[in-house]
Short mmCIF file of N, CA and C in Angstrom, two decimals:
data_model
loop_
_atom_site.label_atom_id
_atom_site.label_comp_id
_atom_site.label_asym_id
_atom_site.label_seq_id
_atom_site.Cartn_x
_atom_site.Cartn_y
_atom_site.Cartn_z
N UNK G 1 53.69 -8.49 -3.46
CA UNK G 1 52.51 -7.88 -4.04
C UNK G 1 51.61 -7.38 -2.92
N UNK G 2 51.19 -6.12 -3.02
CA UNK G 2 50.31 -5.53 -2.02
C UNK G 2 48.88 -5.58 -2.55
N UNK G 3 48.00 -6.10 -1.73
CA UNK G 3 46.59 -6.18 -2.11
C UNK G 3 45.81 -5.28 -1.17
N UNK G 4 45.05 -4.38 -1.74
CA UNK G 4 44.20 -3.51 -0.92
C UNK G 4 43.08 -4.32 -0.31
N UNK G 5 42.86 -4.08 0.98
CA UNK G 5 41.71 -4.70 1.62
C UNK G 5 40.47 -3.95 1.18
N UNK G 6 39.38 -4.67 0.97
CA UNK G 6 38.15 -3.95 0.65
C UNK G 6 37.75 -3.10 1.86
N UNK G 7 37.27 -1.89 1.58
CA UNK G 7 36.89 -1.03 2.70
C UNK G 7 35.63 -1.58 3.35
N UNK G 8 35.61 -1.54 4.65
CA UNK G 8 34.44 -2.03 5.37
C UNK G 8 33.43 -0.90 5.47
N UNK G 9 32.19 -1.27 5.54
CA UNK G 9 31.15 -0.28 5.73
C UNK G 9 31.07 0.08 7.20
N UNK G 10 30.15 0.96 7.52
CA UNK G 10 30.00 1.33 8.94
C UNK G 10 29.49 0.15 9.75
N UNK G 11 29.84 0.17 11.02
CA UNK G 11 29.40 -0.88 11.94
C UNK G 11 28.48 -0.29 12.99
N UNK G 12 27.82 -1.18 13.70
CA UNK G 12 26.93 -0.75 14.78
C UNK G 12 27.66 0.22 15.71
N UNK G 13 27.03 1.35 15.98
CA UNK G 13 27.60 2.35 16.87
C UNK G 13 28.42 3.42 16.17
N UNK G 14 28.81 3.17 14.90
CA UNK G 14 29.52 4.20 14.14
C UNK G 14 28.57 5.36 13.85
N UNK G 15 29.16 6.51 13.62
CA UNK G 15 28.39 7.70 13.29
C UNK G 15 28.71 8.08 11.85
N UNK G 16 27.66 8.30 11.06
CA UNK G 16 27.83 8.66 9.65
C UNK G 16 27.09 9.95 9.33
N UNK G 17 27.42 10.51 8.18
CA UNK G 17 26.71 11.66 7.63
C UNK G 17 25.81 11.15 6.51
N UNK G 18 24.65 11.79 6.36
CA UNK G 18 23.72 11.46 5.27
C UNK G 18 23.58 12.69 4.40
N UNK G 19 23.70 12.50 3.08
CA UNK G 19 23.56 13.61 2.14
C UNK G 19 22.54 13.26 1.08
N UNK G 20 21.57 14.16 0.91
CA UNK G 20 20.62 13.98 -0.19
C UNK G 20 20.93 15.00 -1.27
N UNK G 21 20.78 14.56 -2.50
CA UNK G 21 21.04 15.38 -3.67
C UNK G 21 19.77 15.47 -4.50
N UNK G 22 19.75 16.41 -5.41
CA UNK G 22 18.67 16.49 -6.39
C UNK G 22 19.16 15.83 -7.68
N UNK G 23 18.25 15.60 -8.61
CA UNK G 23 18.56 14.90 -9.86
C UNK G 23 19.68 15.57 -10.65
N UNK G 24 19.81 16.89 -10.52
CA UNK G 24 20.86 17.62 -11.26
C UNK G 24 22.23 17.53 -10.59
N UNK G 25 22.32 16.81 -9.46
CA UNK G 25 23.59 16.64 -8.76
C UNK G 25 23.84 17.65 -7.66
N UNK G 26 22.95 18.62 -7.49
CA UNK G 26 23.15 19.62 -6.43
C UNK G 26 22.80 19.03 -5.06
N UNK G 27 23.56 19.47 -4.07
CA UNK G 27 23.33 19.02 -2.70
C UNK G 27 22.02 19.62 -2.21
N UNK G 28 21.18 18.78 -1.63
CA UNK G 28 19.87 19.21 -1.14
C UNK G 28 19.85 19.41 0.37
N UNK G 29 20.35 18.42 1.10
CA UNK G 29 20.29 18.46 2.56
C UNK G 29 21.34 17.51 3.14
N UNK G 30 21.87 17.87 4.31
CA UNK G 30 22.87 17.04 5.00
C UNK G 30 22.46 16.84 6.46
N UNK G 31 22.54 15.59 6.92
CA UNK G 31 22.31 15.25 8.32
C UNK G 31 23.64 14.82 8.90
N UNK G 32 24.05 15.42 9.99
CA UNK G 32 25.30 15.05 10.66
C UNK G 32 25.01 14.04 11.77
N UNK G 33 25.96 13.18 12.03
CA UNK G 33 25.95 12.34 13.23
C UNK G 33 24.75 11.41 13.37
N UNK G 34 24.51 10.61 12.35
CA UNK G 34 23.51 9.54 12.44
C UNK G 34 24.21 8.30 12.97
N UNK G 35 23.69 7.74 14.05
CA UNK G 35 24.29 6.52 14.61
C UNK G 35 23.77 5.30 13.86
N UNK G 36 24.69 4.47 13.40
CA UNK G 36 24.35 3.23 12.72
C UNK G 36 23.93 2.19 13.75
N UNK G 37 22.76 1.59 13.53
CA UNK G 37 22.27 0.53 14.42
C UNK G 37 22.45 -0.85 13.79
N UNK G 38 22.35 -0.92 12.47
CA UNK G 38 22.52 -2.21 11.78
C UNK G 38 22.87 -1.97 10.33
N UNK G 39 23.74 -2.81 9.82
CA UNK G 39 24.02 -2.83 8.38
C UNK G 39 23.86 -4.26 7.89
N UNK G 40 23.43 -4.36 6.67
CA UNK G 40 23.38 -5.67 6.00
C UNK G 40 23.86 -5.44 4.57
N UNK G 41 23.82 -6.46 3.77
CA UNK G 41 24.28 -6.32 2.40
C UNK G 41 23.51 -5.22 1.65
N UNK G 42 22.22 -5.09 1.96
CA UNK G 42 21.38 -4.15 1.21
C UNK G 42 20.78 -3.00 2.00
N UNK G 43 20.90 -3.01 3.32
CA UNK G 43 20.20 -1.99 4.10
C UNK G 43 21.06 -1.42 5.22
N UNK G 44 20.69 -0.21 5.61
CA UNK G 44 21.28 0.43 6.79
C UNK G 44 20.15 1.00 7.62
N UNK G 45 20.21 0.71 8.91
CA UNK G 45 19.27 1.28 9.87
C UNK G 45 20.09 2.18 10.79
N UNK G 46 19.62 3.38 11.02
CA UNK G 46 20.32 4.31 11.89
C UNK G 46 19.35 5.09 12.74
N UNK G 47 19.89 5.98 13.56
CA UNK G 47 19.05 6.82 14.39
C UNK G 47 19.63 8.22 14.48
N UNK G 48 18.75 9.19 14.28
CA UNK G 48 19.07 10.60 14.48
C UNK G 48 18.42 11.03 15.78
N UNK G 49 19.14 11.78 16.58
CA UNK G 49 18.56 12.33 17.81
C UNK G 49 19.16 13.71 18.02
N UNK G 50 18.36 14.73 17.84
CA UNK G 50 18.83 16.11 17.92
C UNK G 50 20.05 16.30 17.00
N UNK G 51 19.83 15.91 15.76
CA UNK G 51 20.87 15.91 14.73
C UNK G 51 20.86 17.23 13.97
N UNK G 52 22.05 17.75 13.70
CA UNK G 52 22.19 18.97 12.92
C UNK G 52 21.90 18.68 11.45
N UNK G 53 20.98 19.47 10.88
CA UNK G 53 20.61 19.35 9.48
C UNK G 53 20.97 20.67 8.79
N UNK G 54 21.61 20.57 7.63
CA UNK G 54 21.96 21.76 6.86
C UNK G 54 21.25 21.69 5.52
N UNK G 55 20.48 22.73 5.21
CA UNK G 55 19.73 22.83 3.95
C UNK G 55 20.65 23.35 2.85
N UNK G 56 20.22 23.21 1.60
CA UNK G 56 21.02 23.66 0.46
C UNK G 56 21.27 25.17 0.47
N UNK G 57 20.43 25.93 1.14
CA UNK G 57 20.62 27.38 1.21
C UNK G 57 21.46 27.80 2.42
N UNK G 58 21.99 26.81 3.15
CA UNK G 58 22.84 27.11 4.31
C UNK G 58 22.10 27.17 5.63
N UNK G 59 20.77 27.18 5.59
CA UNK G 59 20.00 27.21 6.83
C UNK G 59 20.26 25.93 7.62
N UNK G 60 20.43 26.10 8.93
CA UNK G 60 20.70 24.96 9.80
C UNK G 60 19.61 24.83 10.83
N UNK G 61 19.29 23.61 11.18
CA UNK G 61 18.32 23.35 12.22
C UNK G 61 18.65 21.99 12.86
N UNK G 62 18.04 21.72 13.98
CA UNK G 62 18.30 20.48 14.72
C UNK G 62 16.99 19.70 14.83
N UNK G 63 17.06 18.39 14.55
CA UNK G 63 15.86 17.56 14.66
C UNK G 63 15.35 17.59 16.10
N UNK G 64 14.02 17.50 16.23
CA UNK G 64 13.39 17.67 17.56
C UNK G 64 13.23 16.39 18.35
N UNK G 65 13.21 15.26 17.67
CA UNK G 65 12.93 14.01 18.37
C UNK G 65 13.79 12.90 17.77
N UNK G 66 13.93 11.80 18.52
CA UNK G 66 14.65 10.66 17.95
C UNK G 66 13.90 10.13 16.72
N UNK G 67 14.66 9.72 15.73
CA UNK G 67 14.06 9.19 14.51
C UNK G 67 14.90 8.05 13.97
N UNK G 68 14.26 6.93 13.73
CA UNK G 68 14.93 5.77 13.13
C UNK G 68 14.90 5.96 11.62
N UNK G 69 16.05 5.79 10.98
CA UNK G 69 16.13 5.95 9.53
C UNK G 69 16.45 4.61 8.88
N UNK G 70 15.80 4.35 7.75
CA UNK G 70 15.93 3.09 7.04
C UNK G 70 16.25 3.39 5.57
N UNK G 71 17.35 2.83 5.11
CA UNK G 71 17.78 2.99 3.72
C UNK G 71 18.02 1.62 3.12
N UNK G 72 17.70 1.47 1.83
CA UNK G 72 17.86 0.18 1.16
C UNK G 72 18.47 0.39 -0.23
N UNK G 73 19.28 -0.58 -0.66
CA UNK G 73 19.94 -0.49 -1.96
C UNK G 73 19.04 -0.93 -3.12
N UNK G 74 17.88 -1.51 -2.84
CA UNK G 74 17.02 -1.98 -3.91
C UNK G 74 15.69 -1.24 -4.00
N UNK G 75 15.32 -0.52 -2.95
CA UNK G 75 14.05 0.20 -2.96
C UNK G 75 14.29 1.69 -3.22
N UNK G 76 13.37 2.29 -3.96
CA UNK G 76 13.46 3.70 -4.31
C UNK G 76 12.70 4.56 -3.31
N UNK G 77 12.96 4.31 -2.05
CA UNK G 77 12.44 5.15 -0.97
C UNK G 77 13.30 4.94 0.26
N UNK G 78 13.24 5.91 1.16
CA UNK G 78 13.81 5.73 2.49
C UNK G 78 12.77 6.18 3.49
N UNK G 79 12.91 5.71 4.71
CA UNK G 79 11.86 5.87 5.71
C UNK G 79 12.45 6.46 6.98
N UNK G 80 11.77 7.45 7.51
CA UNK G 80 12.14 8.07 8.78
C UNK G 80 10.98 7.87 9.74
N UNK G 81 11.22 7.15 10.82
CA UNK G 81 10.21 6.91 11.86
C UNK G 81 10.51 7.86 13.02
N UNK G 82 9.67 8.89 13.16
CA UNK G 82 9.89 9.92 14.18
C UNK G 82 9.13 9.54 15.44
N UNK G 83 9.87 9.37 16.51
CA UNK G 83 9.30 8.90 17.77
C UNK G 83 8.87 10.12 18.58
N UNK G 84 7.55 10.32 18.66
CA UNK G 84 6.99 11.50 19.31
C UNK G 84 6.11 11.09 20.49
N UNK G 85 5.81 12.05 21.32
CA UNK G 85 4.98 11.78 22.51
C UNK G 85 3.60 11.22 22.13
N UNK G 86 3.04 11.65 21.01
CA UNK G 86 1.71 11.20 20.61
C UNK G 86 1.74 9.96 19.71
N UNK G 87 2.91 9.35 19.55
CA UNK G 87 3.04 8.15 18.73
C UNK G 87 4.10 8.33 17.67
N UNK G 88 4.23 7.33 16.82
CA UNK G 88 5.24 7.35 15.77
C UNK G 88 4.63 7.93 14.49
N UNK G 89 5.30 8.93 13.94
CA UNK G 89 4.95 9.48 12.63
C UNK G 89 6.06 9.09 11.67
N UNK G 90 5.70 8.95 10.40
CA UNK G 90 6.68 8.54 9.40
C UNK G 90 6.76 9.58 8.30
N UNK G 91 7.97 9.79 7.82
CA UNK G 91 8.20 10.63 6.66
C UNK G 91 9.00 9.78 5.69
N UNK G 92 8.44 9.53 4.53
CA UNK G 92 9.05 8.63 3.57
C UNK G 92 9.41 9.41 2.32
N UNK G 93 10.67 9.39 1.96
CA UNK G 93 11.16 10.07 0.76
C UNK G 93 11.19 9.10 -0.40
N UNK G 94 10.59 9.48 -1.52
CA UNK G 94 10.80 8.72 -2.75
C UNK G 94 12.15 9.17 -3.27
N UNK G 95 13.06 8.23 -3.40
CA UNK G 95 14.46 8.57 -3.64
C UNK G 95 15.17 7.38 -4.26
N UNK G 96 16.31 7.66 -4.83
CA UNK G 96 17.12 6.57 -5.38
C UNK G 96 17.58 5.66 -4.25
N UNK G 97 17.92 4.40 -4.57
CA UNK G 97 18.59 3.58 -3.58
C UNK G 97 19.87 4.29 -3.14
N UNK G 98 20.31 4.02 -1.92
CA UNK G 98 21.48 4.74 -1.40
C UNK G 98 22.79 4.17 -1.94
N UNK G 99 23.80 5.02 -1.89
CA UNK G 99 25.18 4.60 -2.08
C UNK G 99 25.93 5.03 -0.83
N UNK G 100 27.07 4.44 -0.62
CA UNK G 100 27.85 4.74 0.57
C UNK G 100 29.32 4.86 0.18
N UNK G 101 29.95 5.95 0.59
CA UNK G 101 31.38 6.08 0.40
C UNK G 101 31.99 6.58 1.72
N UNK G 102 33.26 6.91 1.70
CA UNK G 102 33.93 7.34 2.94
C UNK G 102 33.35 8.63 3.50
N UNK G 103 32.76 9.45 2.61
CA UNK G 103 32.23 10.74 3.03
C UNK G 103 30.85 10.62 3.69
N UNK G 104 29.95 9.82 3.09
CA UNK G 104 28.57 9.82 3.56
C UNK G 104 27.74 8.72 2.90
N UNK G 105 26.56 8.49 3.46
CA UNK G 105 25.51 7.75 2.79
C UNK G 105 24.81 8.78 1.90
N UNK G 106 24.58 8.43 0.63
CA UNK G 106 24.07 9.41 -0.33
C UNK G 106 22.92 8.83 -1.14
N UNK G 107 22.00 9.72 -1.51
CA UNK G 107 20.90 9.33 -2.37
C UNK G 107 20.37 10.56 -3.10
N UNK G 108 19.57 10.30 -4.14
CA UNK G 108 18.91 11.37 -4.89
C UNK G 108 17.46 11.46 -4.42
N UNK G 109 17.08 12.63 -3.96
CA UNK G 109 15.71 12.89 -3.51
C UNK G 109 14.85 13.23 -4.73
N UNK G 110 13.78 12.47 -4.94
CA UNK G 110 12.90 12.71 -6.07
C UNK G 110 11.59 13.39 -5.67
N UNK G 111 11.67 14.26 -4.70
CA UNK G 111 10.61 15.22 -4.37
C UNK G 111 9.38 14.63 -3.69
N UNK G 112 8.82 13.57 -4.21
CA UNK G 112 7.60 13.00 -3.65
C UNK G 112 7.88 12.43 -2.26
N UNK G 113 6.93 12.67 -1.36
CA UNK G 113 7.04 12.16 0.00
C UNK G 113 5.70 11.59 0.42
N UNK G 114 5.75 10.62 1.32
CA UNK G 114 4.54 10.11 1.95
C UNK G 114 4.69 10.34 3.44
N UNK G 115 3.71 11.03 4.02
CA UNK G 115 3.70 11.24 5.47
C UNK G 115 2.63 10.35 6.06
N UNK G 116 3.00 9.65 7.15
CA UNK G 116 2.06 8.77 7.83
C UNK G 116 1.94 9.27 9.27
N UNK G 117 0.72 9.52 9.68
CA UNK G 117 0.44 10.02 11.03
C UNK G 117 0.26 8.86 12.00
N UNK G 118 0.37 9.12 13.31
CA UNK G 118 0.24 8.03 14.29
C UNK G 118 -1.05 7.23 14.16
N UNK G 119 -2.13 7.84 13.67
CA UNK G 119 -3.39 7.12 13.50
C UNK G 119 -3.45 6.32 12.20
N UNK G 120 -2.37 6.35 11.40
CA UNK G 120 -2.30 5.59 10.15
C UNK G 120 -2.71 6.38 8.92
N UNK G 121 -3.22 7.58 9.10
CA UNK G 121 -3.60 8.41 7.95
C UNK G 121 -2.36 8.71 7.11
N UNK G 122 -2.52 8.63 5.77
CA UNK G 122 -1.40 8.83 4.84
C UNK G 122 -1.67 10.04 3.95
N UNK G 123 -0.60 10.78 3.63
CA UNK G 123 -0.69 11.89 2.68
C UNK G 123 0.48 11.82 1.72
N UNK G 124 0.19 11.93 0.43
CA UNK G 124 1.23 12.08 -0.58
C UNK G 124 1.54 13.56 -0.68
N UNK G 125 2.80 13.93 -0.52
CA UNK G 125 3.21 15.33 -0.50
C UNK G 125 4.09 15.67 -1.70
N UNK G 126 4.07 16.94 -2.06
CA UNK G 126 5.00 17.53 -3.02
C UNK G 126 4.87 17.02 -4.44
N UNK G 127 3.66 16.63 -4.84
CA UNK G 127 3.44 16.21 -6.23
C UNK G 127 3.71 17.36 -7.19
N UNK G 128 3.40 18.58 -6.78
CA UNK G 128 3.66 19.75 -7.63
C UNK G 128 5.16 19.98 -7.82
N UNK G 129 5.92 19.79 -6.74
CA UNK G 129 7.38 19.92 -6.82
C UNK G 129 7.96 18.85 -7.75
N UNK G 130 7.42 17.62 -7.63
CA UNK G 130 7.87 16.53 -8.50
C UNK G 130 7.61 16.88 -9.97
N UNK G 131 6.43 17.38 -10.27
CA UNK G 131 6.09 17.73 -11.65
C UNK G 131 7.01 18.83 -12.18
N UNK G 132 7.27 19.84 -11.36
CA UNK G 132 8.14 20.94 -11.78
C UNK G 132 9.57 20.48 -12.01
N UNK G 133 10.11 19.69 -11.07
CA UNK G 133 11.49 19.23 -11.21
C UNK G 133 11.63 18.20 -12.33
N UNK G 134 10.60 17.39 -12.52
CA UNK G 134 10.63 16.41 -13.60
C UNK G 134 10.77 17.11 -14.95
N UNK G 135 10.05 18.20 -15.09
CA UNK G 135 10.12 18.99 -16.32
C UNK G 135 11.46 19.73 -16.43
N UNK G 136 11.87 20.36 -15.33
CA UNK G 136 13.10 21.17 -15.30
C UNK G 136 14.34 20.31 -15.58
N UNK G 137 14.41 19.15 -14.92
CA UNK G 137 15.61 18.31 -15.01
C UNK G 137 15.44 17.11 -15.92
N UNK G 138 14.30 17.01 -16.58
CA UNK G 138 14.06 15.94 -17.55
C UNK G 138 14.24 14.55 -16.93
N UNK G 139 13.47 14.27 -15.88
CA UNK G 139 13.53 12.94 -15.30
C UNK G 139 13.25 11.92 -16.39
N UNK G 140 14.08 10.89 -16.50
CA UNK G 140 13.82 9.86 -17.51
C UNK G 140 12.49 9.15 -17.24
N UNK G 141 11.85 8.71 -18.30
CA UNK G 141 10.58 7.99 -18.20
C UNK G 141 10.73 6.76 -17.28
N UNK G 142 11.87 6.10 -17.37
CA UNK G 142 12.12 4.91 -16.54
C UNK G 142 12.10 5.27 -15.05
N UNK G 143 12.69 6.41 -14.69
CA UNK G 143 12.69 6.85 -13.29
C UNK G 143 11.26 7.11 -12.84
N UNK G 144 10.47 7.77 -13.66
CA UNK G 144 9.08 8.05 -13.33
C UNK G 144 8.31 6.74 -13.09
N UNK G 145 8.53 5.76 -13.95
CA UNK G 145 7.85 4.46 -13.80
C UNK G 145 8.29 3.74 -12.53
N UNK G 146 9.60 3.78 -12.26
CA UNK G 146 10.13 3.14 -11.05
C UNK G 146 9.54 3.80 -9.81
N UNK G 147 9.51 5.12 -9.79
CA UNK G 147 8.99 5.83 -8.62
C UNK G 147 7.51 5.51 -8.40
N UNK G 148 6.73 5.48 -9.46
CA UNK G 148 5.31 5.15 -9.32
C UNK G 148 5.13 3.73 -8.77
N UNK G 149 5.94 2.80 -9.25
CA UNK G 149 5.87 1.42 -8.74
C UNK G 149 6.27 1.36 -7.27
N UNK G 150 7.27 2.15 -6.88
CA UNK G 150 7.76 2.10 -5.50
C UNK G 150 6.85 2.85 -4.54
N UNK G 151 6.06 3.80 -5.03
CA UNK G 151 5.01 4.39 -4.18
C UNK G 151 4.03 3.29 -3.79
N UNK G 152 3.68 2.44 -4.74
CA UNK G 152 2.75 1.34 -4.45
C UNK G 152 3.35 0.36 -3.44
N UNK G 153 4.63 0.03 -3.62
CA UNK G 153 5.31 -0.87 -2.66
C UNK G 153 5.31 -0.24 -1.27
N UNK G 154 5.64 1.04 -1.22
CA UNK G 154 5.69 1.75 0.06
C UNK G 154 4.32 1.75 0.73
N UNK G 155 3.27 2.04 0.00
CA UNK G 155 1.92 2.06 0.57
C UNK G 155 1.53 0.66 1.05
N UNK G 156 1.93 -0.38 0.32
CA UNK G 156 1.69 -1.75 0.79
C UNK G 156 2.39 -2.00 2.12
N UNK G 157 3.65 -1.58 2.24
CA UNK G 157 4.38 -1.74 3.50
C UNK G 157 3.64 -1.03 4.63
N UNK G 158 3.17 0.19 4.35
CA UNK G 158 2.45 0.96 5.38
C UNK G 158 1.19 0.22 5.79
N UNK G 159 0.39 -0.19 4.81
CA UNK G 159 -0.88 -0.88 5.09
C UNK G 159 -0.68 -2.19 5.83
N UNK G 160 0.42 -2.88 5.54
CA UNK G 160 0.70 -4.18 6.17
C UNK G 160 1.53 -4.05 7.45
N UNK G 161 1.89 -2.80 7.80
CA UNK G 161 2.76 -2.53 8.95
C UNK G 161 4.04 -3.37 8.86
N UNK G 162 4.62 -3.37 7.67
CA UNK G 162 5.82 -4.15 7.38
C UNK G 162 7.07 -3.37 7.78
N UNK G 163 8.07 -4.09 8.29
CA UNK G 163 9.38 -3.49 8.58
C UNK G 163 9.26 -2.25 9.44
N UNK G 164 9.79 -1.12 8.96
CA UNK G 164 9.81 0.11 9.77
C UNK G 164 8.44 0.57 10.24
N UNK G 165 7.37 0.10 9.60
CA UNK G 165 6.02 0.53 9.96
C UNK G 165 5.39 -0.32 11.06
N UNK G 166 6.18 -1.21 11.62
CA UNK G 166 5.73 -2.05 12.73
C UNK G 166 6.18 -1.42 14.05
N UNK G 167 5.30 -1.39 15.03
CA UNK G 167 5.68 -0.85 16.34
C UNK G 167 6.81 -1.67 16.96
N UNK G 168 6.81 -2.98 16.72
CA UNK G 168 7.89 -3.82 17.22
C UNK G 168 9.24 -3.43 16.68
N UNK G 169 9.30 -3.10 15.40
CA UNK G 169 10.53 -2.63 14.76
C UNK G 169 11.04 -1.37 15.45
N UNK G 170 10.14 -0.41 15.63
CA UNK G 170 10.50 0.85 16.28
C UNK G 170 11.01 0.59 17.69
N UNK G 171 10.30 -0.25 18.43
CA UNK G 171 10.69 -0.54 19.81
C UNK G 171 12.06 -1.20 19.88
N UNK G 172 12.31 -2.18 19.02
CA UNK G 172 13.60 -2.89 19.02
C UNK G 172 14.76 -1.95 18.71
N UNK G 173 14.61 -1.15 17.66
CA UNK G 173 15.73 -0.31 17.24
C UNK G 173 15.93 0.90 18.15
N UNK G 174 14.86 1.42 18.73
CA UNK G 174 15.04 2.52 19.67
C UNK G 174 15.68 2.00 20.96
N UNK G 175 15.30 0.82 21.40
CA UNK G 175 15.93 0.20 22.57
C UNK G 175 17.41 -0.06 22.32
N UNK G 176 17.74 -0.52 21.12
CA UNK G 176 19.14 -0.77 20.78
C UNK G 176 19.95 0.52 20.84
N UNK G 177 19.38 1.60 20.32
CA UNK G 177 20.03 2.91 20.37
C UNK G 177 20.27 3.33 21.83
N UNK G 178 19.26 3.19 22.67
CA UNK G 178 19.41 3.57 24.08
C UNK G 178 20.50 2.74 24.76
N UNK G 179 20.56 1.45 24.44
CA UNK G 179 21.60 0.58 24.99
C UNK G 179 22.99 1.06 24.54
N UNK G 180 23.14 1.35 23.25
CA UNK G 180 24.45 1.80 22.74
C UNK G 180 24.86 3.13 23.35
N UNK G 181 23.93 4.03 23.55
CA UNK G 181 24.24 5.32 24.19
C UNK G 181 24.66 5.10 25.64
N UNK G 182 24.01 4.18 26.33
CA UNK G 182 24.39 3.88 27.71
C UNK G 182 25.80 3.27 27.75
N UNK G 183 26.11 2.40 26.79
CA UNK G 183 27.45 1.82 26.72
C UNK G 183 28.50 2.91 26.52
N UNK G 184 28.21 3.89 25.68
CA UNK G 184 29.14 5.00 25.46
C UNK G 184 29.38 5.77 26.75
N UNK G 185 28.30 6.02 27.49
CA UNK G 185 28.44 6.73 28.76
C UNK G 185 29.30 5.93 29.74
N UNK G 186 29.04 4.63 29.81
CA UNK G 186 29.80 3.76 30.71
C UNK G 186 31.28 3.72 30.32
N UNK G 187 31.57 3.71 29.01
CA UNK G 187 32.96 3.66 28.53
C UNK G 187 33.72 4.93 28.87
N UNK G 188 33.02 6.04 29.01
CA UNK G 188 33.68 7.31 29.31
C UNK G 188 34.03 7.45 30.79
N UNK G 189 33.42 6.60 31.61
CA UNK G 189 33.66 6.68 33.07
C UNK G 189 34.94 6.01 33.47
#
């Protein structure tokens, strides 16, 4: 009798693709070559550095700075900590919890975003886009309620400097990325 081994998820140092979709199932955006820094049962931490991004209309661009990405299977948001010369800025997508398959880490983008500036100032973005898409694609009432609850959770994390919003978190994971990149260079010699 042959028993299939369960497929393993990505490990530290692996490179994955990230794909965001819209509620109607259409591809929204793709990030190539995100390095995995940590995986756990419910979360993945990675880093993008000059990563190729492809938009749904085919436009391509490259990220300008290193950014730590945080995805969770139980929270309806993901967090991007952009490491810039003037400090860390955050871009938080209100989105479905992620799924992972052989092709990519995937989630549904629900339009609303929270941007956090290095001084801690917060802005809720794209409420108009959320309202339009909610009407167009008939977001279920339950999804709307979940997203509103998770905006509150996200703002609490920001205010408490919890997890990705802690400078210590950013320092630890960016240092780990630099170490792994140095190991890759050493292995090539």
